[in-house]
Amino acid sequence: KTSELIRRLKRLKVIGKNILVINSAKDTRSPDQVLKTHDNVKFNCLKVFDLFNVLNMREFDEADIVAIDEAQFFDDEIVRVCNDLANKGIRVIVAGLDMDFKGNPFGPMPYLMATAEYVTKVHAICTKTGNLAQYSYRKAKSDDLVLLGEVDEYEPLSRAAYYKSMLRDKVRQMNVNDAQEINSKQQKPD
C-alpha cells in the first residue's frame, strides 16, 4: 500500500503539485516523520494521532493534494475530514488495510471506500500459492486488533491459503495431532 502511495505521490510531485502527507502516529515502525516502505523507500510526512486537530494548519490551505497512509488507524472522523477536504477542491488520496487480521472490515475503511470517487485495491502476492493475497494472516499469537509488524508478524495470503491456515490454527488449539486422534476423541462417550 505504502509503495503504491509513494509511487503516485512522486509522479504528482514531478508536475509541481504541493503535497501534504499524513500518517498515523500509531505507526511506530519508522521513528521519523516519514512514510517508509518494506524496501526502505521514504517520503516525508506529518505523523498525527487525530486528524481533526490538524485541519486548521496552514499546510492544508497550501496543499493541492492530501495523502493519508494507514487510514485504518484513524477513527471515523477521517471520513468527514476527507470529504471536507475534497469539497474544498483538494485531491485526497487514502491508503489503508480494508480488512483486519480476522478478515473483518477494518476501522473507517468501508466508509472511506463507499464515499470515494475511485477505489484501487492493491494486493500483495500470496506466499503460499503465488496468487493475489487479499488477507493478512497474523503469525504472531496476539488477539489485539492493532499489532504493528513486518514479515515476522504477518503473511500475505490468498483466500484459500488464509482459511487453510486459520483451520490449522484451530486444530492446533484443540491439541490434535492427526485425523485419527480426532476420530478417537469423537467416539469417546461422555
GROMACS .gro file of C-alpha atoms in nm:
model
  190
    1LYS     CA    1   0.000   0.000   0.000
    2THR     CA    2   0.265   0.248   0.104
    3SER     CA    3   0.481   0.167  -0.200
    4GLU     CA    4   0.190   0.241  -0.434
    5LEU     CA    5   0.104   0.559  -0.244
    6ILE     CA    6   0.464   0.686  -0.265
    7ARG     CA    7   0.482   0.596  -0.636
    8ARG     CA    8   0.174   0.809  -0.703
    9LEU     CA    9   0.299   1.096  -0.488
   10LYS     CA   10   0.636   1.105  -0.666
   11ARG     CA   11   0.459   1.140  -1.001
   12LEU     CA   12   0.246   1.427  -0.867
   13LYS     CA   13   0.550   1.598  -0.715
   14VAL     CA   14   0.726   1.592  -1.054
   15ILE     CA   15   0.449   1.806  -1.204
   16GLY     CA   16   0.479   2.058  -0.921
   17LYS     CA   17   0.185   1.966  -0.700
   18ASN     CA   18   0.201   2.076  -0.337
   19ILE     CA   19   0.150   1.759  -0.134
   20LEU     CA   20   0.075   1.716   0.236
   21VAL     CA   21   0.127   1.358   0.354
   22ILE     CA   22  -0.019   1.239   0.683
   23ASN     CA   23   0.046   0.913   0.861
   24SER     CA   24  -0.099   0.780   1.183
   25ALA     CA   25   0.127   0.833   1.483
   26LYS     CA   26   0.020   0.481   1.585
   27ASP     CA   27   0.252   0.360   1.308
   28THR     CA   28   0.574   0.341   1.506
   29ARG     CA   29   0.769   0.131   1.256
   30SER     CA   30   0.966   0.438   1.149
   31PRO     CA   31   1.054   0.685   1.427
   32ASP     CA   32   1.089   0.984   1.200
   33GLN     CA   33   0.826   1.192   1.021
   34VAL     CA   34   0.848   0.966   0.716
   35LEU     CA   35   0.650   0.702   0.537
   36LYS     CA   36   0.871   0.400   0.487
   37THR     CA   37   0.809   0.100   0.263
   38HIS     CA   38   0.924  -0.256   0.328
   39ASP     CA   39   1.209  -0.196   0.081
   40ASN     CA   40   1.312   0.123   0.266
   41VAL     CA   41   1.177   0.386   0.022
   42LYS     CA   42   1.092   0.700   0.221
   43PHE     CA   43   0.867   1.003   0.180
   44ASN     CA   44   0.830   1.291   0.429
   45CYS     CA   45   0.506   1.308   0.624
   46LEU     CA   46   0.334   1.453   0.926
   47LYS     CA   47   0.251   1.192   1.190
   48VAL     CA   48  -0.063   1.264   1.392
   49PHE     CA   49  -0.298   1.082   1.627
   50ASP     CA   50  -0.603   1.291   1.541
   51LEU     CA   51  -0.689   1.443   1.202
   52PHE     CA   52  -0.945   1.689   1.337
   53ASN     CA   53  -0.681   1.897   1.517
   54VAL     CA   54  -0.462   1.939   1.210
   55LEU     CA   55  -0.735   2.070   0.978
   56ASN     CA   56  -0.657   2.430   1.078
   57MET     CA   57  -0.288   2.404   0.994
   58ARG     CA   58  -0.171   2.629   0.712
   59GLU     CA   59  -0.026   2.325   0.531
   60PHE     CA   60  -0.384   2.223   0.445
   61ASP     CA   61  -0.454   2.564   0.288
   62GLU     CA   62  -0.144   2.536   0.070
   63ALA     CA   63  -0.195   2.172  -0.034
   64ASP     CA   64  -0.316   2.065  -0.377
   65ILE     CA   65  -0.315   1.706  -0.256
   66VAL     CA   66  -0.353   1.550   0.088
   67ALA     CA   67  -0.240   1.188   0.118
   68ILE     CA   68  -0.320   0.979   0.425
   69ASP     CA   69  -0.146   0.648   0.492
   70GLU     CA   70  -0.250   0.380   0.743
   71ALA     CA   71  -0.603   0.521   0.739
   72GLN     CA   72  -0.738   0.219   0.926
   73PHE     CA   73  -0.571   0.353   1.243
   74PHE     CA   74  -0.777   0.674   1.246
   75ASP     CA   75  -1.126   0.699   1.395
   76ASP     CA   76  -1.444   0.758   1.194
   77GLU     CA   77  -1.372   1.134   1.190
   78ILE     CA   78  -1.139   1.065   0.896
   79VAL     CA   79  -1.442   1.023   0.669
   80ARG     CA   80  -1.567   1.376   0.744
   81VAL     CA   81  -1.215   1.520   0.715
   82CYS     CA   82  -1.159   1.359   0.375
   83ASN     CA   83  -1.499   1.474   0.247
   84ASP     CA   84  -1.442   1.830   0.376
   85LEU     CA   85  -1.105   1.844   0.201
   86ALA     CA   86  -1.247   1.705  -0.124
   87ASN     CA   87  -1.536   1.953  -0.110
   88LYS     CA   88  -1.276   2.234  -0.094
   89GLY     CA   89  -1.122   2.106  -0.417
   90ILE     CA   90  -0.828   1.931  -0.258
   91ARG     CA   91  -0.743   1.591  -0.404
   92VAL     CA   92  -0.739   1.330  -0.128
   93ILE     CA   93  -0.553   1.001  -0.162
   94VAL     CA   94  -0.602   0.747   0.116
   95ALA     CA   95  -0.420   0.419   0.174
   96GLY     CA   96  -0.501   0.159   0.435
   97LEU     CA   97  -0.591  -0.200   0.505
   98ASP     CA   98  -0.953  -0.276   0.424
   99MET     CA   99  -0.961  -0.587   0.647
  100ASP     CA  100  -0.809  -0.672   0.983
  101PHE     CA  101  -0.623  -0.996   1.054
  102LYS     CA  102  -0.955  -1.173   1.124
  103GLY     CA  103  -1.086  -1.086   0.777
  104ASN     CA  104  -1.332  -0.823   0.905
  105PRO     CA  105  -1.372  -0.467   0.770
  106PHE     CA  106  -1.108  -0.252   0.939
  107GLY     CA  107  -1.197   0.072   1.115
  108PRO     CA  108  -1.324   0.353   0.891
  109MET     CA  109  -1.208   0.189   0.566
  110PRO     CA  110  -1.553   0.066   0.446
  111TYR     CA  111  -1.694   0.418   0.489
  112LEU     CA  112  -1.399   0.577   0.311
  113MET     CA  113  -1.433   0.332   0.023
  114ALA     CA  114  -1.806   0.400  -0.001
  115THR     CA  115  -1.762   0.778  -0.029
  116ALA     CA  116  -1.455   0.775  -0.256
  117GLU     CA  117  -1.478   0.862  -0.623
  118TYR     CA  118  -1.219   0.597  -0.707
  119VAL     CA  119  -1.104   0.287  -0.522
  120THR     CA  120  -0.797   0.086  -0.618
  121LYS     CA  121  -0.737  -0.233  -0.423
  122VAL     CA  122  -0.369  -0.321  -0.415
  123HIS     CA  123  -0.275  -0.679  -0.332
  124ALA     CA  124   0.045  -0.845  -0.225
  125ILE     CA  125   0.140  -1.187  -0.356
  126CYS     CA  126   0.038  -1.491  -0.151
  127THR     CA  127   0.346  -1.655  -0.001
  128LYS     CA  128   0.183  -2.000  -0.028
  129THR     CA  129   0.014  -2.002  -0.371
  130GLY     CA  130   0.164  -1.716  -0.570
  131ASN     CA  131  -0.187  -1.578  -0.632
  132LEU     CA  132  -0.314  -1.238  -0.523
  133ALA     CA  133  -0.324  -1.204  -0.144
  134GLN     CA  134  -0.642  -1.046  -0.009
  135TYR     CA  135  -0.572  -1.136   0.355
  136SER     CA  136  -0.312  -1.051   0.618
  137TYR     CA  137  -0.257  -1.369   0.817
  138ARG     CA  138  -0.120  -1.296   1.162
  139LYS     CA  139   0.156  -1.535   1.260
  140ALA     CA  140   0.214  -1.374   1.599
  141LYS     CA  141   0.000  -1.502   1.886
  142SER     CA  142  -0.200  -1.193   1.985
  143ASP     CA  143  -0.568  -1.106   1.977
  144ASP     CA  144  -0.503  -0.728   1.979
  145LEU     CA  145  -0.674  -0.568   1.683
  146VAL     CA  146  -0.370  -0.348   1.615
  147LEU     CA  147  -0.031  -0.515   1.617
  148LEU     CA  148   0.225  -0.334   1.409
  149GLY     CA  149   0.467  -0.559   1.239
  150GLU     CA  150   0.669  -0.660   0.944
  151VAL     CA  151   0.736  -1.000   0.792
  152ASP     CA  152   0.766  -1.174   1.131
  153GLU     CA  153   0.410  -1.095   1.241
  154TYR     CA  154   0.206  -1.106   0.918
  155GLU     CA  155   0.198  -1.306   0.600
  156PRO     CA  156   0.004  -1.211   0.284
  157LEU     CA  157  -0.226  -1.497   0.185
  158SER     CA  158  -0.489  -1.572  -0.077
  159ARG     CA  159  -0.840  -1.657   0.041
  160ALA     CA  160  -0.780  -2.033   0.015
  161ALA     CA  161  -0.442  -2.020   0.193
  162TYR     CA  162  -0.580  -1.789   0.464
  163TYR     CA  163  -0.871  -2.016   0.553
  164LYS     CA  164  -0.649  -2.324   0.540
  165SER     CA  165  -0.410  -2.154   0.786
  166MET     CA  166  -0.699  -2.047   1.010
  167LEU     CA  167  -0.827  -2.406   1.018
  168ARG     CA  168  -0.478  -2.532   1.100
  169ASP     CA  169  -0.464  -2.284   1.391
  170LYS     CA  170  -0.800  -2.405   1.525
  171VAL     CA  171  -0.687  -2.767   1.507
  172ARG     CA  172  -0.368  -2.677   1.698
  173GLN     CA  173  -0.579  -2.506   1.966
  174MET     CA  174  -0.770  -2.834   2.008
  175ASN     CA  175  -0.437  -3.008   2.080
  176VAL     CA  176  -0.496  -3.255   1.798
  177ASN     CA  177  -0.204  -3.410   1.613
  178ASP     CA  178  -0.378  -3.605   1.337
  179ALA     CA  179  -0.713  -3.716   1.197
  180GLN     CA  180  -0.704  -4.048   1.388
  181GLU     CA  181  -0.688  -3.859   1.715
  182ILE     CA  182  -0.993  -3.651   1.612
  183ASN     CA  183  -1.189  -3.969   1.537
  184SER     CA  184  -1.094  -4.127   1.872
  185LYS     CA  185  -1.196  -3.809   2.061
  186GLN     CA  186  -1.531  -3.805   1.883
  187GLN     CA  187  -1.602  -4.172   1.966
  188LYS     CA  188  -1.533  -4.148   2.343
  189PRO     CA  189  -1.858  -4.150   2.546
  190ASP     CA  190  -1.912  -3.873   2.800
   0.00000   0.00000   0.00000
